[in-house]
């Protein structure tokens, strides 16, 4: 998917569209005070951004799939009472980068910054994070740990993975969610395909209170074009749940689960979440290769330690692999 940002004003046009009725270029133009040609130009090339808009000459435009745009009022109503400060921007470089800046400027604990489009979304290990317009969630949460210094945040990304998995199960409303699992240190997968990624960035002293920015990218409904343009197997909530959930509802559910899980992590660390994480571990007992250290480490996954370190049974004995800029690949059994 290209990283070209959607043109200025595009979201205002898109918010007028739905997947049932056609809206003419004239009507859209009048509504927004621009010409029909401007509308045409703004909607041109949208498939490149992962969103399919159908155009039928003489009838107008409509979305190929319904999209639930993020709604600041709805989110404030659902998350405000729980203590979240919700900020929504149509577009931003990276929600993590901006929230890190805001954190340094003293922004409040539990600020949640979401966006419809990131021009420089960042993934782990220096990768880009590309998400289709209207098809995923990209947001970051500022969490200030008062009682937990940086040195004690080892299992944080695993705890966030547990919160995400629980939120997905909430959305399934009691139906079993087959194939949902966690990959060390911080991917949420379904049948081996990526559903969500987590990027945690920290500020603070090793021994003092820690400020964290927890960035989450979650696939909600990816068009075929969007899937084809991504460089790894991906899946989305629509596939998993059998329906496309409202993105505001998904964000609300994830934030609520994060709130509870991070509260528990602050008080007790990763240890109480360890068993659940292991029960969701897609590589439990599997042979894997860890790359990113000076030399690769090969072994069978025994599980994770109480601080989130991966425990590998290697030829040289049990090794603890600390999370960081490493990658894990499954090997043939
Ligand atoms: C990964 O799996 O590589 C982590 C992806 C994290 C992506 C999210 S999207 C919101 C937040 N802002 C960013 O720039 N990245 C994270």
Coordinates of N, CA and C in Angstrom, one line a residue, residues 4-242:
X4 N 1.3 7.5 0.4 CA 0.8 8.8 0.0 C -0.4 9.1 0.9
X5 N -0.4 10.3 1.5 CA -1.6 10.6 2.4 C -2.8 10.8 1.5
X6 N -4.0 10.5 2.1 CA -5.2 10.9 1.4 C -5.3 12.4 1.2
X7 N -5.8 12.9 0.1 CA -5.8 14.3 -0.1 C -6.6 15.1 1.0
X8 N -6.2 16.3 1.2 CA -7.0 17.2 2.2 C -8.4 17.1 1.9
X9 N -9.2 17.0 2.9 CA -10.7 17.1 2.7 C -11.3 15.8 2.3
X10 N -10.5 14.8 2.0 CA -11.1 13.5 1.5 C -12.0 12.9 2.5
X11 N -11.6 12.9 3.8 CA -12.5 12.2 4.8 C -13.8 12.9 4.9
X12 N -13.9 14.2 4.7 CA -15.1 14.9 4.7 C -16.0 14.4 3.6
X13 N -15.5 14.1 2.5 CA -16.3 13.5 1.4 C -16.7 12.1 1.7
X14 N -15.8 11.3 2.2 CA -16.1 9.9 2.5 C -17.1 9.7 3.6
X15 N -17.1 10.6 4.5 CA -18.1 10.5 5.6 C -19.5 10.7 5.1
X16 N -19.7 11.3 3.9 CA -21.0 11.5 3.3 C -21.5 10.2 2.6
X17 N -20.6 9.3 2.4 CA -21.0 8.1 1.6 C -21.4 7.0 2.5
X18 N -22.2 6.1 1.9 CA -22.5 4.8 2.5 C -22.4 3.7 1.5
X19 N -22.7 2.5 1.9 CA -22.6 1.4 0.9 C -23.9 1.0 0.3
X20 N -25.0 1.7 0.6 CA -26.3 1.3 0.1 C -26.7 2.2 -1.1
X21 N -26.7 3.5 -0.8 CA -27.2 4.4 -1.9 C -26.1 5.2 -2.6
X22 N -26.3 5.5 -3.8 CA -25.4 6.3 -4.6 C -25.6 7.8 -4.2
X23 N -24.5 8.5 -4.1 CA -24.6 10.0 -3.9 C -23.9 10.6 -5.1
X24 N -24.5 11.5 -5.7 CA -24.0 12.1 -7.0 C -22.8 13.0 -6.7
X25 N -21.9 13.2 -7.6 CA -20.8 14.1 -7.5 C -21.3 15.5 -7.3
X26 N -22.4 15.9 -7.9 CA -23.0 17.2 -7.7 C -23.4 17.4 -6.3
X27 N -24.1 16.4 -5.8 CA -24.6 16.5 -4.4 C -23.5 16.6 -3.4
X28 N -22.5 15.8 -3.6 CA -21.3 15.8 -2.7 C -20.6 17.2 -2.8
X29 N -20.5 17.7 -4.1 CA -19.9 19.0 -4.3 C -20.6 20.1 -3.6
X30 N -21.9 20.1 -3.7 CA -22.7 21.1 -3.1 C -22.6 21.1 -1.6
X31 N -22.7 19.9 -1.1 CA -22.6 19.7 0.4 C -21.3 20.3 0.9
X32 N -20.2 20.1 0.2 CA -18.9 20.5 0.7 C -18.4 21.8 0.1
X33 N -19.2 22.4 -0.8 CA -18.8 23.7 -1.4 C -17.6 23.6 -2.4
X34 N -17.6 22.5 -3.1 CA -16.5 22.3 -4.1 C -17.1 21.8 -5.4
X35 N -16.4 21.8 -6.5 CA -17.0 21.4 -7.7 C -17.0 19.8 -7.8
X36 N -17.8 19.4 -8.8 CA -17.9 17.9 -9.1 C -16.6 17.4 -9.4
X37 N -15.8 18.2 -10.2 CA -14.5 17.7 -10.6 C -13.5 17.6 -9.4
X38 N -13.7 18.4 -8.4 CA -12.9 18.3 -7.2 C -13.2 17.0 -6.5
X39 N -14.5 16.7 -6.4 CA -14.9 15.5 -5.8 C -14.3 14.3 -6.5
X40 N -14.4 14.3 -7.8 CA -13.8 13.2 -8.6 C -12.3 13.1 -8.3
X41 N -11.6 14.2 -8.3 CA -10.2 14.1 -8.1 C -9.9 13.6 -6.7
X42 N -10.7 14.0 -5.7 CA -10.4 13.6 -4.3 C -10.7 12.1 -4.2
X43 N -11.7 11.6 -4.9 CA -12.0 10.2 -4.7 C -11.1 9.2 -5.6
X44 N -10.5 9.9 -6.6 CA -9.7 9.1 -7.5 C -8.5 8.4 -6.7
X45 N -8.2 7.2 -7.1 CA -7.0 6.6 -6.5 C -7.2 6.1 -5.0
X46 N -8.5 6.0 -4.6 CA -8.7 5.6 -3.3 C -8.4 4.1 -3.0
X47 N -8.5 3.3 -4.1 CA -8.2 1.9 -4.0 C -6.8 1.7 -3.5
X48 N -5.9 2.7 -3.9 CA -4.5 2.6 -3.5 C -4.4 2.8 -2.0
X49 N -5.4 3.4 -1.4 CA -5.3 3.6 0.1 C -6.0 2.5 0.8
X50 N -6.5 1.5 0.0 CA -7.2 0.3 0.6 C -8.7 0.4 0.8
X51 N -9.3 1.5 0.3 CA -10.7 1.7 0.4 C -11.3 1.7 -1.0
X52 N -12.4 0.9 -1.2 CA -12.9 0.8 -2.5 C -14.2 1.6 -2.6
X53 N -14.2 2.6 -3.5 CA -15.4 3.4 -3.7 C -15.9 3.1 -5.1
X54 N -17.2 2.7 -5.3 CA -17.7 2.4 -6.6 C -18.2 3.7 -7.2
X55 N -17.9 3.9 -8.5 CA -18.4 5.1 -9.2 C -19.2 4.6 -10.4
X56 N -20.5 4.9 -10.5 CA -21.3 4.5 -11.7 C -21.7 5.8 -12.4
X57 N -21.3 6.0 -13.6 CA -21.6 7.2 -14.3 C -23.1 7.4 -14.3
X58 N -23.6 8.6 -14.1 CA -25.0 8.9 -14.0 C -25.6 8.7 -12.7
X59 N -25.0 7.9 -11.8 CA -25.6 7.7 -10.5 C -24.7 8.3 -9.4
X60 N -23.5 8.1 -9.5 CA -22.6 8.7 -8.5 C -21.7 7.7 -7.8
X61 N -21.5 7.9 -6.5 CA -20.5 7.2 -5.8 C -21.2 6.4 -4.6
X62 N -20.6 5.3 -4.3 CA -21.0 4.6 -3.0 C -19.8 3.8 -2.5
X63 N -19.8 3.4 -1.3 CA -18.7 2.6 -0.8 C -19.0 1.1 -1.1
X64 N -17.9 0.4 -1.5 CA -18.1 -1.0 -1.8 C -18.5 -1.8 -0.5
X65 N -18.0 -1.4 0.7 CA -18.3 -2.0 2.0 C -18.6 -0.9 2.9
X66 N -19.5 -1.2 3.9 CA -19.8 -0.1 4.9 C -18.6 0.2 5.7
X67 N -18.4 1.4 6.0 CA -17.2 1.8 6.9 C -17.8 2.6 8.1
X68 N -17.4 2.2 9.3 CA -17.8 3.0 10.4 C -16.6 3.9 10.8
X69 N -16.8 5.2 10.4 CA -15.7 6.1 10.7 C -15.6 6.4 12.2
X70 N -14.5 6.7 12.7 CA -14.3 6.9 14.1 C -15.1 8.2 14.5
X71 N -15.7 8.2 15.6 CA -16.6 9.3 16.0 C -16.1 9.8 17.4
X72 N -15.6 11.0 17.4 CA -15.0 11.6 18.7 C -16.0 11.6 19.8
X73 N -17.3 12.0 19.5 CA -18.3 12.2 20.5 C -18.6 10.8 21.1
X74 N -18.8 9.8 20.2 CA -19.2 8.5 20.7 C -18.1 7.9 21.6
X75 N -16.8 8.1 21.1 CA -15.7 7.6 21.9 C -15.5 8.3 23.2
X76 N -15.8 9.6 23.2 CA -15.7 10.3 24.5 C -16.8 9.8 25.5
X77 N -18.0 9.5 24.9 CA -19.1 9.1 25.7 C -18.8 7.7 26.3
X78 N -18.2 6.8 25.5 CA -18.0 5.4 25.9 C -16.7 5.3 26.8
X79 N -15.7 6.2 26.6 CA -14.4 6.0 27.3 C -14.1 7.1 28.3
X80 N -14.8 8.2 28.1 CA -14.6 9.3 29.1 C -14.8 8.9 30.5
X81 N -16.0 8.3 30.8 CA -16.3 7.9 32.2 C -15.3 7.0 32.8
X82 N -14.6 6.2 32.0 CA -13.5 5.3 32.5 C -12.2 6.1 32.7
X83 N -12.2 7.4 32.4 CA -11.0 8.1 32.7 C -10.1 8.3 31.5
X84 N -10.5 7.9 30.3 CA -9.7 8.2 29.1 C -9.9 9.6 28.6
X85 N -8.8 10.2 28.1 CA -8.9 11.4 27.4 C -8.8 11.0 25.9
X86 N -9.9 11.1 25.1 CA -9.8 10.6 23.7 C -9.5 11.8 22.8
X87 N -8.5 11.6 22.0 CA -8.1 12.6 20.9 C -8.2 11.9 19.6
X88 N -8.9 12.5 18.6 CA -9.0 11.8 17.3 C -8.6 12.8 16.3
X89 N -7.6 12.4 15.4 CA -7.2 13.2 14.3 C -7.4 12.5 13.0
X90 N -7.8 13.3 12.0 CA -8.1 12.6 10.7 C -6.8 12.0 10.2
X91 N -5.7 12.7 10.3 CA -4.4 12.1 9.9 C -3.3 12.7 10.7
X92 N -2.2 11.8 10.8 CA -1.1 12.1 11.6 C 0.1 11.3 11.1
X93 N 1.3 11.8 11.4 CA 2.5 11.0 11.0 C 2.4 9.6 11.6
X94 N 2.5 9.5 12.9 CA 2.4 8.3 13.7 C 1.8 8.6 15.0
X95 N 0.8 7.9 15.4 CA 0.1 8.2 16.7 C 1.1 8.0 17.8
X96 N 2.0 7.0 17.7 CA 3.0 6.8 18.7 C 4.0 8.0 18.8
X97 N 4.5 8.5 17.7 CA 5.4 9.6 17.7 C 4.8 10.8 18.3
X98 N 3.6 11.1 17.9 CA 2.9 12.4 18.4 C 2.6 12.2 19.9
X99 N 2.2 11.1 20.3 CA 1.8 10.9 21.7 C 3.1 10.9 22.6
X100 N 4.2 10.5 22.1 CA 5.5 10.6 22.8 C 5.8 12.1 23.0
X101 N 5.6 12.9 22.0 CA 5.8 14.3 22.1 C 4.9 14.9 23.2
X102 N 3.6 14.5 23.0 CA 2.7 15.1 24.0 C 3.0 14.6 25.4
X103 N 3.5 13.4 25.6 CA 3.9 12.9 26.9 C 5.0 13.7 27.5
X104 N 5.9 14.1 26.7 CA 7.0 14.9 27.2 C 6.5 16.3 27.6
X105 N 5.5 16.7 26.9 CA 4.9 18.1 27.3 C 4.0 18.0 28.4
X106 N 3.8 16.8 29.0 CA 3.1 16.6 30.3 C 1.6 16.2 30.1
X107 N 1.3 15.6 28.9 CA 0.0 15.1 28.6 C -0.4 14.1 29.6
X108 N -1.8 14.0 29.9 CA -2.3 13.2 31.0 C -2.2 11.7 30.7
X109 N -2.0 11.0 31.8 CA -2.2 9.5 31.9 C -3.5 9.1 31.2
X110 N -3.5 8.0 30.5 CA -4.7 7.5 29.9 C -5.2 8.4 28.7
X111 N -4.3 9.1 28.1 CA -4.7 9.8 26.9 C -4.7 8.8 25.7
X112 N -5.7 8.8 24.9 CA -5.8 7.8 23.8 C -5.9 8.6 22.5
X113 N -4.9 8.4 21.7 CA -4.9 9.1 20.4 C -5.1 8.2 19.3
X114 N -6.2 8.4 18.6 CA -6.6 7.5 17.4 C -6.6 8.4 16.2
X115 N -6.4 7.7 15.0 CA -6.4 8.4 13.8 C -7.1 7.6 12.7
X116 N -7.5 8.3 11.6 CA -8.0 7.5 10.5 C -6.9 7.2 9.5
X117 N -5.8 8.0 9.6 CA -4.7 7.7 8.6 C -3.4 8.1 9.2
X118 N -2.4 7.2 9.1 CA -1.0 7.6 9.5 C -0.2 7.7 8.2
X119 N 0.6 8.8 8.1 CA 1.4 8.9 6.9 C 2.8 8.2 7.2
X120 N 3.1 8.1 8.4 CA 4.4 7.4 8.7 C 4.2 6.4 9.9
X121 N 3.2 5.5 9.8 CA 2.9 4.6 10.8 C 4.2 3.7 11.0
X122 N 4.5 3.4 12.2 CA 5.7 2.6 12.5 C 5.4 1.3 13.1
X123 N 6.2 0.2 12.6 CA 6.0 -1.1 13.2 C 7.3 -1.4 14.0
X124 N 7.4 -2.6 14.5 CA 8.6 -3.0 15.3 C 9.7 -3.2 14.3
X125 N 10.9 -3.2 14.9 CA 12.2 -3.4 14.1 C 12.3 -2.5 12.9
X126 N 11.9 -1.2 13.1 CA 12.2 -0.2 12.1 C 11.3 -0.3 10.9
X127 N 10.3 -1.2 10.9 CA 9.4 -1.4 9.8 C 8.3 -0.3 9.7
X128 N 7.7 -0.2 8.5 CA 6.6 0.7 8.4 C 5.3 -0.1 8.8
X129 N 4.3 0.6 9.2 CA 3.0 0.0 9.5 C 2.0 0.6 8.6
X130 N 1.5 -0.2 7.7 CA 0.6 0.4 6.7 C -0.8 -0.2 7.0
X131 N -1.8 0.7 7.0 CA -3.2 0.2 7.3 C -4.1 0.9 6.3
X132 N -5.0 0.1 5.8 CA -6.0 0.7 4.8 C -6.9 1.7 5.4
X133 N -7.3 2.7 4.7 CA -8.2 3.7 5.1 C -9.5 3.1 5.5
X134 N -9.9 3.3 6.7 CA -11.3 2.9 7.2 C -11.3 1.4 7.5
X135 N -10.2 0.6 7.3 CA -10.3 -0.8 7.4 C -9.6 -1.3 8.6
X136 N -8.9 -0.4 9.4 CA -8.3 -0.9 10.6 C -8.4 0.1 11.7
X137 N -7.7 -0.2 12.8 CA -7.6 0.8 13.9 C -6.1 1.1 14.0
X138 N -5.8 2.4 14.2 CA -4.4 2.8 14.6 C -4.6 3.8 15.7
X139 N -4.1 3.4 16.8 CA -4.2 4.3 18.0 C -3.0 4.0 19.0
X140 N -2.8 5.0 19.9 CA -1.8 4.8 20.9 C -2.4 5.3 22.2
X141 N -2.0 4.6 23.3 CA -2.4 5.0 24.6 C -1.2 5.4 25.5
X142 N -1.4 6.5 26.1 CA -0.3 7.0 27.1 C -0.6 6.4 28.5
X143 N 0.3 5.6 29.0 CA 0.1 5.0 30.3 C 1.3 5.3 31.2
X144 N 1.0 6.0 32.3 CA 2.1 6.4 33.2 C 2.1 5.4 34.3
X145 N 3.2 4.6 34.5 CA 3.3 3.7 35.6 C 3.9 4.4 36.8
X146 N 3.2 4.5 37.8 CA 3.7 5.2 39.0 C 4.6 4.3 39.8
X147 N 4.2 3.0 39.9 CA 4.9 2.1 40.8 C 5.8 1.1 40.1
X148 N 5.9 1.3 38.8 CA 6.7 0.3 38.0 C 7.7 1.0 37.2
X149 N 9.0 0.9 37.6 CA 10.1 1.5 36.7 C 10.3 0.8 35.4
X150 N 11.0 1.4 34.5 CA 11.3 0.8 33.2 C 11.8 -0.6 33.3
X151 N 12.7 -0.8 34.3 CA 13.3 -2.1 34.5 C 12.3 -3.2 34.7
X152 N 11.1 -2.8 35.1 CA 10.1 -3.9 35.4 C 9.0 -3.9 34.4
X153 N 9.3 -3.5 33.2 CA 8.2 -3.5 32.2 C 8.4 -4.6 31.2
X154 N 9.3 -5.6 31.5 CA 9.6 -6.7 30.6 C 8.4 -7.4 29.9
X155 N 7.4 -7.7 30.7 CA 6.3 -8.4 30.2 C 5.1 -7.6 29.7
X156 N 5.4 -6.3 29.5 CA 4.3 -5.4 29.2 C 3.6 -5.7 27.8
X157 N 4.5 -5.9 26.8 CA 3.9 -6.2 25.5 C 3.1 -7.5 25.5
X158 N 3.5 -8.4 26.3 CA 2.7 -9.7 26.4 C 1.4 -9.4 27.1
X159 N 1.4 -8.6 28.1 CA 0.2 -8.2 28.8 C -0.8 -7.5 27.9
X160 N -0.3 -6.7 27.0 CA -1.1 -6.0 26.1 C -1.7 -7.0 25.1
X161 N -0.9 -8.0 24.7 CA -1.4 -9.0 23.8 C -2.6 -9.7 24.4
X162 N -2.5 -10.0 25.7 CA -3.6 -10.7 26.4 C -4.9 -9.8 26.4
X163 N -4.7 -8.5 26.6 CA -5.8 -7.6 26.6 C -6.5 -7.6 25.3
X164 N -5.7 -7.6 24.2 CA -6.2 -7.6 22.9 C -7.0 -8.8 22.6
X165 N -6.5 -10.0 22.9 CA -7.2 -11.2 22.7 C -8.5 -11.3 23.5
X166 N -8.5 -10.8 24.7 CA -9.7 -10.8 25.5 C -10.7 -9.8 24.8
X167 N -10.3 -8.7 24.3 CA -11.2 -7.8 23.6 C -11.8 -8.4 22.4
X168 N -11.0 -9.1 21.6 CA -11.5 -9.8 20.4 C -12.6 -10.8 20.8
X169 N -12.3 -11.5 21.9 CA -13.3 -12.5 22.4 C -14.6 -11.8 22.8
X170 N -14.5 -10.7 23.5 CA -15.7 -9.9 23.9 C -16.5 -9.7 22.7
X171 N -15.9 -9.3 21.6 CA -16.6 -8.9 20.3 C -17.3 -10.1 19.7
X172 N -16.8 -11.3 20.0 CA -17.4 -12.5 19.5 C -18.7 -12.9 20.2
X173 N -18.9 -12.2 21.3 CA -20.2 -12.4 22.1 C -20.5 -13.9 22.3
X174 N -19.6 -14.5 23.1 CA -19.8 -15.9 23.5 C -19.5 -17.0 22.5
X175 N -19.5 -16.6 21.2 CA -19.2 -17.6 20.2 C -17.7 -17.9 20.3
X176 N -17.2 -19.2 20.1 CA -15.8 -19.4 20.2 C -15.0 -18.8 19.1
X177 N -13.8 -18.2 19.4 CA -13.1 -17.5 18.3 C -11.9 -18.5 17.9
X178 N -12.2 -19.3 16.9 CA -11.2 -20.3 16.6 C -9.9 -19.7 16.0
X179 N -8.8 -20.3 16.5 CA -7.5 -20.0 15.9 C -6.8 -18.7 16.4
X180 N -7.5 -18.0 17.3 CA -6.9 -16.8 17.8 C -5.7 -17.1 18.8
X181 N -4.6 -16.4 18.6 CA -3.4 -16.8 19.4 C -2.4 -15.6 19.5
X182 N -1.4 -15.8 20.4 CA -0.4 -14.8 20.5 C 0.9 -15.3 20.1
X183 N 1.7 -14.4 19.5 CA 3.1 -14.8 19.1 C 4.0 -13.9 19.9
X184 N 5.0 -14.6 20.5 CA 6.0 -13.8 21.3 C 6.8 -12.9 20.4
X185 N 7.1 -11.6 20.8 CA 6.7 -11.0 22.0 C 5.3 -10.3 21.9
X186 N 4.9 -9.9 20.7 CA 3.7 -9.0 20.7 C 2.9 -9.0 19.4
X187 N 2.6 -10.1 18.8 CA 1.7 -10.2 17.7 C 0.4 -10.9 18.1
X188 N -0.7 -10.5 17.5 CA -1.9 -11.2 17.7 C -2.2 -11.9 16.3
X189 N -2.3 -13.2 16.3 CA -2.5 -13.9 15.1 C -3.8 -14.7 15.1
X190 N -4.2 -15.0 13.8 CA -5.3 -16.0 13.7 C -5.0 -16.9 12.6
X191 N -4.9 -18.2 12.8 CA -4.5 -19.2 11.9 C -3.2 -18.8 11.2
X192 N -2.2 -18.3 11.9 CA -0.9 -17.9 11.4 C -0.9 -16.5 10.7
X193 N -2.0 -15.9 10.5 CA -2.0 -14.6 9.8 C -2.2 -13.5 10.9
X194 N -1.6 -12.3 10.5 CA -1.5 -11.3 11.5 C -2.8 -10.5 11.6
X195 N -3.3 -10.4 12.9 CA -4.5 -9.6 13.1 C -4.2 -8.3 13.7
X196 N -3.2 -8.2 14.6 CA -2.8 -7.0 15.2 C -1.4 -6.9 15.6
X197 N -0.8 -5.7 15.6 CA 0.6 -5.6 16.1 C 0.6 -4.5 17.2
X198 N 1.7 -4.6 18.0 CA 1.8 -3.8 19.2 C 3.2 -3.2 19.1
X199 N 3.3 -1.9 19.3 CA 4.6 -1.2 19.4 C 4.6 -0.3 20.7
X200 N 5.4 -0.7 21.6 CA 5.5 0.0 22.9 C 6.8 0.8 23.0
X201 N 6.6 2.1 23.3 CA 7.8 2.9 23.5 C 7.8 3.5 24.9
X202 N 9.0 3.7 25.4 CA 9.0 4.1 26.8 C 9.9 5.3 27.1
X203 N 9.5 6.0 28.1 CA 10.3 7.2 28.6 C 10.5 7.0 30.1
X204 N 11.6 7.5 30.6 CA 11.8 7.5 32.1 C 13.1 6.9 32.5
X205 N 13.4 6.9 33.8 CA 14.6 6.3 34.3 C 14.4 4.8 34.6
X206 N 15.5 4.1 34.5 CA 15.4 2.7 34.8 C 14.7 2.4 36.1
X207 N 15.0 3.3 37.1 CA 14.4 3.0 38.4 C 13.3 3.9 38.8
X208 N 13.0 4.9 38.0 CA 11.9 5.8 38.4 C 10.6 5.4 37.8
X209 N 9.5 6.2 37.9 CA 8.2 5.9 37.3 C 8.4 6.0 35.8
X210 N 7.7 5.1 35.1 CA 7.9 4.9 33.6 C 6.7 5.5 32.9
X211 N 6.9 6.1 31.8 CA 5.9 6.6 30.9 C 5.9 5.7 29.7
X212 N 4.8 5.2 29.3 CA 4.8 4.3 28.1 C 3.8 4.8 27.1
X213 N 4.1 4.6 25.8 CA 3.1 4.8 24.8 C 2.9 3.5 24.1
X214 N 1.7 3.0 24.2 CA 1.3 1.7 23.7 C 0.6 1.8 22.4
X215 N 1.2 1.5 21.3 CA 0.6 1.7 20.0 C 0.1 0.4 19.5
X216 N -1.1 0.5 18.9 CA -1.8 -0.8 18.4 C -2.3 -0.5 17.0
X217 N -2.0 -1.5 16.2 CA -2.6 -1.5 14.8 C -3.4 -2.8 14.7
X218 N -4.7 -2.7 14.4 CA -5.6 -3.8 14.4 C -6.4 -3.8 13.1
X219 N -6.4 -5.0 12.5 CA -7.2 -5.1 11.2 C -8.6 -5.4 11.5
X220 N -9.5 -4.5 10.9 CA -11.0 -4.7 11.2 C -11.6 -5.3 9.9
X221 N -11.4 -4.6 8.8 CA -11.9 -5.2 7.5 C -11.0 -4.7 6.4
X222 N -10.3 -5.7 5.9 CA -9.3 -5.3 4.8 C -9.9 -5.7 3.4
X223 N -9.8 -4.8 2.5 CA -10.3 -5.1 1.2 C -9.3 -6.1 0.5
X224 N -9.7 -6.7 -0.6 CA -8.8 -7.7 -1.2 C -7.6 -6.9 -1.7
X225 N -7.8 -5.7 -2.2 CA -6.6 -5.0 -2.7 C -5.6 -4.7 -1.6
X226 N -6.2 -4.3 -0.4 CA -5.4 -4.0 0.7 C -4.6 -5.2 1.2
X227 N -5.2 -6.4 1.2 CA -4.5 -7.6 1.6 C -3.4 -7.9 0.7
X228 N -3.7 -7.8 -0.6 CA -2.7 -8.1 -1.6 C -1.4 -7.3 -1.5
X229 N -1.6 -6.0 -1.1 CA -0.5 -5.1 -1.1 C 0.4 -5.2 0.2
X230 N 0.0 -6.0 1.1 CA 0.7 -6.2 2.4 C 1.7 -7.3 2.2
X231 N 2.9 -7.2 2.9 CA 4.0 -8.2 2.6 C 4.0 -9.4 3.6
X232 N 2.9 -9.6 4.3 CA 2.8 -10.8 5.1 C 1.3 -11.3 5.2
X233 N 1.1 -12.5 5.5 CA -0.3 -13.0 5.6 C -1.0 -12.2 6.7
X234 N -2.2 -11.7 6.4 CA -2.9 -10.9 7.3 C -4.4 -11.4 7.4
X235 N -5.0 -11.1 8.5 CA -6.4 -11.4 8.6 C -7.1 -10.2 9.3
X236 N -8.4 -10.3 9.4 CA -9.1 -9.2 10.0 C -10.2 -9.7 10.9
X237 N -10.8 -8.8 11.7 CA -11.9 -9.1 12.6 C -13.1 -9.6 11.8
X238 N -13.3 -9.1 10.6 CA -14.5 -9.5 9.9 C -14.4 -11.0 9.6
X239 N -13.3 -11.5 9.2 CA -13.1 -12.9 8.9 C -13.3 -13.7 10.2
X240 N -12.7 -13.2 11.3 CA -12.7 -13.9 12.5 C -14.1 -14.0 13.2
X241 N -14.8 -12.9 13.1 CA -16.1 -12.9 13.8 C -17.3 -13.2 12.9
X242 N -17.1 -13.2 11.6 CA -18.2 -13.4 10.7 C -19.0 -12.2 10.5

